[in-house]
PDB file of C-alpha atoms in Angstrom:
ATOM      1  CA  UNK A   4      -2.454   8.340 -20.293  1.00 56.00           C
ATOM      2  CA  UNK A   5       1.323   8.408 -19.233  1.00 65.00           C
ATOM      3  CA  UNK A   6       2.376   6.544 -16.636  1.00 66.00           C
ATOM      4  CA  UNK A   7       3.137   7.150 -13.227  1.00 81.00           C
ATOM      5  CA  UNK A   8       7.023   8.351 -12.938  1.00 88.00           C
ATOM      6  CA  UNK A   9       8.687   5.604 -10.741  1.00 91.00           C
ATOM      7  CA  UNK A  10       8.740   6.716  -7.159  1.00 92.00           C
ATOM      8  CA  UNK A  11      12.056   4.277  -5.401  1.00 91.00           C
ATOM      9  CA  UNK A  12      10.864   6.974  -2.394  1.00 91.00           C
ATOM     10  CA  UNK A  13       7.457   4.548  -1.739  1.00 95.00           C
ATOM     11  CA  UNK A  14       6.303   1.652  -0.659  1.00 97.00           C
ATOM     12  CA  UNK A  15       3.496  -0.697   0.538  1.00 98.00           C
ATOM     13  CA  UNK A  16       3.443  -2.072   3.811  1.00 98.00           C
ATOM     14  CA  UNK A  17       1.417  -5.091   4.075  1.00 98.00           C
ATOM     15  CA  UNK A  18      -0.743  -6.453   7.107  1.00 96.00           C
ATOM     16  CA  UNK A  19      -3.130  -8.789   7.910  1.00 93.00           C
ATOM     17  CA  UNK A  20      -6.037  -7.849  10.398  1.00 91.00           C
ATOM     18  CA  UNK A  21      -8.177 -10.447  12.050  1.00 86.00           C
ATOM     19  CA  UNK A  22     -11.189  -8.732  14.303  1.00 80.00           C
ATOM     20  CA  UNK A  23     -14.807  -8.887  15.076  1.00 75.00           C
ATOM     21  CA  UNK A  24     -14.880 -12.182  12.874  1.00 70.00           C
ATOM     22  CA  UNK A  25     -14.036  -9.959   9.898  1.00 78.00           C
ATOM     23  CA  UNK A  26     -10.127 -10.862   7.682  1.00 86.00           C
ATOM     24  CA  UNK A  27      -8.594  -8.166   6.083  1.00 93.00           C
ATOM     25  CA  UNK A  28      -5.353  -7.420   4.053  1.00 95.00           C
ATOM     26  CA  UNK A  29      -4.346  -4.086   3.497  1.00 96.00           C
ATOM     27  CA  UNK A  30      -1.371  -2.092   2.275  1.00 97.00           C
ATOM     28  CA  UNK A  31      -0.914   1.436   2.932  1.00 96.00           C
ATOM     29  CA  UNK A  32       1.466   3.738   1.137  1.00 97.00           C
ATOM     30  CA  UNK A  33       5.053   4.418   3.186  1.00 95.00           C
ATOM     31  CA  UNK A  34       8.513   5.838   2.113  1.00 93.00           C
ATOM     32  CA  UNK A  35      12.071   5.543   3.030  1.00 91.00           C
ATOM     33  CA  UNK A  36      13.530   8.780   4.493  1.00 87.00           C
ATOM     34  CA  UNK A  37      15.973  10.750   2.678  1.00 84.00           C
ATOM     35  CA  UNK A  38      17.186  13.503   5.047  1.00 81.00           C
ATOM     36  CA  UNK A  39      18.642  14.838   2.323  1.00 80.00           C
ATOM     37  CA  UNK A  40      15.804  14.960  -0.466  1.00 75.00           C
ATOM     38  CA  UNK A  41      12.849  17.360  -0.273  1.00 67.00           C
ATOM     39  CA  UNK A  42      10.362  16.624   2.139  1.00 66.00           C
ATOM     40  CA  UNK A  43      12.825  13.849   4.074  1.00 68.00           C
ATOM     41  CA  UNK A  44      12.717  14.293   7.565  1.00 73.00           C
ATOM     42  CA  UNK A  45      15.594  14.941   9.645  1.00 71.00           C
ATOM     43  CA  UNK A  46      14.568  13.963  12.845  1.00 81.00           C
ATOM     44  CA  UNK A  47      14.578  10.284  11.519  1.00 81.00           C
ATOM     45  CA  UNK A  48      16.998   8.175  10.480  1.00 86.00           C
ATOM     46  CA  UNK A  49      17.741   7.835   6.688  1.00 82.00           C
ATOM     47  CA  UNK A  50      16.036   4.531   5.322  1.00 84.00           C
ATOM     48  CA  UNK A  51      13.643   4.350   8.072  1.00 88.00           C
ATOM     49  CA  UNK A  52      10.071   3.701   7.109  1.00 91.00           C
ATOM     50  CA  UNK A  53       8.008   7.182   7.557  1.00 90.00           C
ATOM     51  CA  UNK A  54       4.176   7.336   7.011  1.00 91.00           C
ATOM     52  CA  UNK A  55       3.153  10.257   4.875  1.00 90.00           C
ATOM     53  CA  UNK A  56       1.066  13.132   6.489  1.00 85.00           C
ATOM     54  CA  UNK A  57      -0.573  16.131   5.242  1.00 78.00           C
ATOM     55  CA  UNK A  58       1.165  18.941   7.365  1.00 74.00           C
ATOM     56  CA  UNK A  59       2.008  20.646   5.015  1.00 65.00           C
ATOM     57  CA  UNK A  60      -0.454  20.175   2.225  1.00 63.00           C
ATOM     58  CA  UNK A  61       2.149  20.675  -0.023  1.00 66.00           C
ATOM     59  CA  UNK A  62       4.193  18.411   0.869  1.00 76.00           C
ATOM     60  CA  UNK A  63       5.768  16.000  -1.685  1.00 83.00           C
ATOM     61  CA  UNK A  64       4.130  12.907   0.130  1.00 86.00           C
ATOM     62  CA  UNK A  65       0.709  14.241   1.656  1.00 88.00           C
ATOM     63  CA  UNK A  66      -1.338  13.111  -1.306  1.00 91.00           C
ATOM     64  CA  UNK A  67       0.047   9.371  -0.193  1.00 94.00           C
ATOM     65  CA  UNK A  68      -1.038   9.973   3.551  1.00 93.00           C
ATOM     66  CA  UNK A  69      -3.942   7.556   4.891  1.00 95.00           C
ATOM     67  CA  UNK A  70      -4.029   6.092   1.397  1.00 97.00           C
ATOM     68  CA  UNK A  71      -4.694   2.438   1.104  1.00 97.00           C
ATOM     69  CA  UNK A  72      -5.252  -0.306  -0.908  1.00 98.00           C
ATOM     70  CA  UNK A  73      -7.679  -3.761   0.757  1.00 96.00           C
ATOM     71  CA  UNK A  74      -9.434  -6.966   0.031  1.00 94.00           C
ATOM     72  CA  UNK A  75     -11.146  -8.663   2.526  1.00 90.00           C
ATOM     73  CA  UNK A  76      -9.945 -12.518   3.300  1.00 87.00           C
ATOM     74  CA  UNK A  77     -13.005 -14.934   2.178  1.00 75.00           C
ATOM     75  CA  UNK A  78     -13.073 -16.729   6.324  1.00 76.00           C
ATOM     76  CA  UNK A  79     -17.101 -17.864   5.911  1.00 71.00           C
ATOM     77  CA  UNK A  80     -17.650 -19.019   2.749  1.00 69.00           C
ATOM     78  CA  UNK A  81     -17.856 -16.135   0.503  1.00 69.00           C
ATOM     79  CA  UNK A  82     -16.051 -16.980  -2.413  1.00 69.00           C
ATOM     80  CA  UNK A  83     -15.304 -20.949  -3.422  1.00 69.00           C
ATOM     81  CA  UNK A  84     -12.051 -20.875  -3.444  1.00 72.00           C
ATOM     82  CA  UNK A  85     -10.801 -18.930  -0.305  1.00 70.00           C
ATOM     83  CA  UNK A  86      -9.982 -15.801  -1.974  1.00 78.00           C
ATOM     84  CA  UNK A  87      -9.533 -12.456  -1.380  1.00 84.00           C
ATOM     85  CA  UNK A  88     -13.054 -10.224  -2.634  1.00 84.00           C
ATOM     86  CA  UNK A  89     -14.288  -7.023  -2.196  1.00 88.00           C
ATOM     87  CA  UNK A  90     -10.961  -5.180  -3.473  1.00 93.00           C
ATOM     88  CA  UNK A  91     -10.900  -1.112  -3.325  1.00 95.00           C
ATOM     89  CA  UNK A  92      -8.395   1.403  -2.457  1.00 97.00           C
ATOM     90  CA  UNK A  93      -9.678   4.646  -0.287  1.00 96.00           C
ATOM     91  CA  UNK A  94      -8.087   7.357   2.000  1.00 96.00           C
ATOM     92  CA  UNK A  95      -8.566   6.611   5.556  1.00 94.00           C
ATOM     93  CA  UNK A  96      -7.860   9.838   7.158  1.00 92.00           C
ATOM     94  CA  UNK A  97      -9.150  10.433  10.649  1.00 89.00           C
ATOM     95  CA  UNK A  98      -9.773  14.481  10.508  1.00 89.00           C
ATOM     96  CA  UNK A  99     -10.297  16.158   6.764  1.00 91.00           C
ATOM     97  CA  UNK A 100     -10.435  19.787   6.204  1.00 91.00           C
ATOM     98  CA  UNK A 101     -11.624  21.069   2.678  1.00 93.00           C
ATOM     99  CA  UNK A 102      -7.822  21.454   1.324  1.00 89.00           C
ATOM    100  CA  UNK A 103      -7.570  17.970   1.850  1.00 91.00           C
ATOM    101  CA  UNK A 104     -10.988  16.554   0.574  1.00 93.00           C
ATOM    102  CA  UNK A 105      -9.908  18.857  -2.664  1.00 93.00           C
ATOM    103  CA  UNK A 106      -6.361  17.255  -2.812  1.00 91.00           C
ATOM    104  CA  UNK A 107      -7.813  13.544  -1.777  1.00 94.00           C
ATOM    105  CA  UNK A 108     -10.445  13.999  -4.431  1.00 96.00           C
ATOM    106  CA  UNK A 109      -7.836  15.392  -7.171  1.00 94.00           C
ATOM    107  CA  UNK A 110      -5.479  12.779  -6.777  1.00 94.00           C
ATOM    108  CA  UNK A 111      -8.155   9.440  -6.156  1.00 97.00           C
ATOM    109  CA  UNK A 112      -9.047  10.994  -9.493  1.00 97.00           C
ATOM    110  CA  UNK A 113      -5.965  10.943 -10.827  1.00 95.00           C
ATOM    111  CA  UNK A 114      -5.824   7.168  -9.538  1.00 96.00           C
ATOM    112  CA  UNK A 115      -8.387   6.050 -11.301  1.00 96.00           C
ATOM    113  CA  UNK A 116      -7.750   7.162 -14.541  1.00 96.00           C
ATOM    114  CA  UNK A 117      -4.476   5.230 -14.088  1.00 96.00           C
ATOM    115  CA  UNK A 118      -6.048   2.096 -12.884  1.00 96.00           C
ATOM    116  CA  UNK A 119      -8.546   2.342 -15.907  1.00 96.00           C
ATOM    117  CA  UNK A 120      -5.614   3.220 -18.460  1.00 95.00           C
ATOM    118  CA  UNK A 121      -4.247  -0.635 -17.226  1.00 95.00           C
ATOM    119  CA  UNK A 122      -7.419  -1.979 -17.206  1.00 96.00           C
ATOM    120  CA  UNK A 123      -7.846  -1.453 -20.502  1.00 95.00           C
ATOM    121  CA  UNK A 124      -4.104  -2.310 -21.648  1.00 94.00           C
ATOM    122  CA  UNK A 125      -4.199  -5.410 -19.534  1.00 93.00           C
ATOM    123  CA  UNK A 126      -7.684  -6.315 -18.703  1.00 95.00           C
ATOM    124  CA  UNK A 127      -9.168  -6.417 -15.062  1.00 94.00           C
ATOM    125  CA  UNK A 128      -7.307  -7.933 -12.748  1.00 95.00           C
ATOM    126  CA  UNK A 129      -7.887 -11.338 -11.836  1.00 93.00           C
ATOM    127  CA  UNK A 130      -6.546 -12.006  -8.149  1.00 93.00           C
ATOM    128  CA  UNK A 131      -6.112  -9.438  -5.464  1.00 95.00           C
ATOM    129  CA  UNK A 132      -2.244  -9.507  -5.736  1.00 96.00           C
ATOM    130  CA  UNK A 133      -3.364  -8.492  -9.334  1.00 96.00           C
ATOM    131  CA  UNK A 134      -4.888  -5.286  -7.914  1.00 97.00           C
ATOM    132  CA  UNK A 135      -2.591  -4.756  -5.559  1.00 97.00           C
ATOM    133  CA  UNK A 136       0.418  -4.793  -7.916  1.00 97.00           C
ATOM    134  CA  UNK A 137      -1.644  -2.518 -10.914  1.00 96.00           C
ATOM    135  CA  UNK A 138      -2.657  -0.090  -7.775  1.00 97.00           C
ATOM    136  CA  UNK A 139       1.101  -0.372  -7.210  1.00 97.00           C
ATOM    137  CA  UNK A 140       1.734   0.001 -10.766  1.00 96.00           C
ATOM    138  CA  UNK A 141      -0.536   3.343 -11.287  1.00 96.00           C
ATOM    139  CA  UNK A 142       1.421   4.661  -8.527  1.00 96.00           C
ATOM    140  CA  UNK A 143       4.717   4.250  -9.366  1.00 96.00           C
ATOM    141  CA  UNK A 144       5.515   2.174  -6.717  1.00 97.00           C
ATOM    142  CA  UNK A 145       7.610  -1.538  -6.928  1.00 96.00           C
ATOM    143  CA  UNK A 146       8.350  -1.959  -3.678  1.00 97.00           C
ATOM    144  CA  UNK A 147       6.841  -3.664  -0.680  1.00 98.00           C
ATOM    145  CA  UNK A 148       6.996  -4.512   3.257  1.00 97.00           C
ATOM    146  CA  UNK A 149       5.918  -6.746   5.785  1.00 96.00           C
ATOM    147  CA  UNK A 150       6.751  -5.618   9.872  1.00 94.00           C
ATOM    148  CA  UNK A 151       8.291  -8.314  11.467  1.00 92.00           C
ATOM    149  CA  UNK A 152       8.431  -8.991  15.411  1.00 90.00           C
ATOM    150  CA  UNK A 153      11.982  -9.278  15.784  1.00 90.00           C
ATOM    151  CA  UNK A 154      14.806  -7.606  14.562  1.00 90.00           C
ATOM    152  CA  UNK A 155      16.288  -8.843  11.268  1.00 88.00           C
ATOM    153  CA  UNK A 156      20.073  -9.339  10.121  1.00 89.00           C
ATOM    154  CA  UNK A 157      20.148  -6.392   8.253  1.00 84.00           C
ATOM    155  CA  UNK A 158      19.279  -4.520  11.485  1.00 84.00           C
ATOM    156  CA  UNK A 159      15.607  -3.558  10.836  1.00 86.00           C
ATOM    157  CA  UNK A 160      11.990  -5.259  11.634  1.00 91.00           C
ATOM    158  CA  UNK A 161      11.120  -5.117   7.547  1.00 94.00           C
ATOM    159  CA  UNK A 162      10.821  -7.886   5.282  1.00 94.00           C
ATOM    160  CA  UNK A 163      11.170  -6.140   1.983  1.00 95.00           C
ATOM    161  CA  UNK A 164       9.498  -7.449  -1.021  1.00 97.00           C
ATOM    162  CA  UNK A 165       8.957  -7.238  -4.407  1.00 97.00           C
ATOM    163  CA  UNK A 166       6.334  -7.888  -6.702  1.00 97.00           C
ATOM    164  CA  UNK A 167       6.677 -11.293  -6.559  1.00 97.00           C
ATOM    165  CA  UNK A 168       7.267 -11.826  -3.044  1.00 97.00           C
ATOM    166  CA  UNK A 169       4.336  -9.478  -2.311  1.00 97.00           C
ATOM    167  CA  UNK A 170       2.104 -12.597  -4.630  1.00 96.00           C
ATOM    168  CA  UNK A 171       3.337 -15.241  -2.506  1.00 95.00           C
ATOM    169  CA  UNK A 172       2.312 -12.945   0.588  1.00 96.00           C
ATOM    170  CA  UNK A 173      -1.263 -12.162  -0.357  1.00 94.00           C
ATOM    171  CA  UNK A 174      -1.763 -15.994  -1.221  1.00 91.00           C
ATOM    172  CA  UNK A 175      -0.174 -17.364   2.745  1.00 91.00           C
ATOM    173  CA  UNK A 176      -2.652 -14.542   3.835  1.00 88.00           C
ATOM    174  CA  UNK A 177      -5.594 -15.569   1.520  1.00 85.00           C
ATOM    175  CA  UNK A 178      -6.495 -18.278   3.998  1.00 71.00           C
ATOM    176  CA  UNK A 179      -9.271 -17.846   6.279  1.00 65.00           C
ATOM    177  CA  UNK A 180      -6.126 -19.041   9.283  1.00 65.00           C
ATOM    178  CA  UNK A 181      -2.945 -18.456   7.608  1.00 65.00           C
ATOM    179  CA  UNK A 182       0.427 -19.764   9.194  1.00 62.00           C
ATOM    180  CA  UNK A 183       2.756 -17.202  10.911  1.00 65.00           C
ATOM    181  CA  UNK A 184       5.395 -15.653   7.853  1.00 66.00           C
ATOM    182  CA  UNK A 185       8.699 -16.128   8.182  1.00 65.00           C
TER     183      UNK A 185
END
């Protein structure tokens, strides 16, 4: 199987949810506008974080729209040592149409053989920042992000990470009550 071409365009933005008694970390897929590159938008500004759609279908970043990647965060007990369990990576669209079930279906696909082609090269992963970086991986993707509250010195509200800062941010979050990140 090749490998996925990189794609500097994408990213994963993290978050942690907390609701109905239930922890979650997910990452869905994001990119950086390029008014100038095909399919950048030029009603926003260029570098701001854009979430894919599918108008149009052929877009060069609907098969990324309402794609995600999760674990759920162990807060009862389920695992012994805190950890993340239950891993997966779905659409989560809120309206499909059959063009998109056929393109969803195509590329989770697609996905999958990837994620099997490193399985096998590298064996399963191990940790949820494990999955998280091989989904990354089969992607093409090596960047992620993190929303912040307040306004940053480089003038945004992202934390950008790498791979290794998104490790250290799935482990803070791992905890059934995490402390706030910087």
């Amino acid at each position: 199987m090749q490998p996925s071409r990189p794609r500097p365009d994408l990213l994963i933005v993290l978050a942690r949810t907390d609701e109905h008694g239930l922890a979650q970390l997910a990452g869905h897929i994001c990119y950086r506008n390029d008014p100038t590159a095909d399919g950048g938008s030029r009603d926003a500004e260029p570098g701001a974080v854009l979430t894919p759609s599918f108008e149009p279908p052929d877009g060069i970043h609907d098969r990324y729209a309402d794609l995600y990647v999760r674990g759920s965060v162990d807060t009862g007990g389920v695992t012994d040592d805190g950890s993340c369990w239950g891993w997966g990576h779905e659409y989560r669209p809120r309206t499909v149409d059959l063009p998109r079930a056929q393109s969803m279906v195509a590329f989770l696909r697609r996905l999958e053989r990837q994620l099997a082609a490193l399985d096998t090269q590298f064996g399963a992963p191990a940790t949820f920042a494990d999955y998280v970086a091989r989904f990354a991986t089969a992607l093409g993707i090596s960047r992620y992000a993190v929303r912040s509250t307040k306004r940053l010195v480089d003038g945004t509200r992202w934390h950008w990470l790498d791979t290794d800062d998104m490790r250290r941010w799935v482990r803070h979050h791992e905890p059934p009550e995490p402390t706030p990140w910087p």
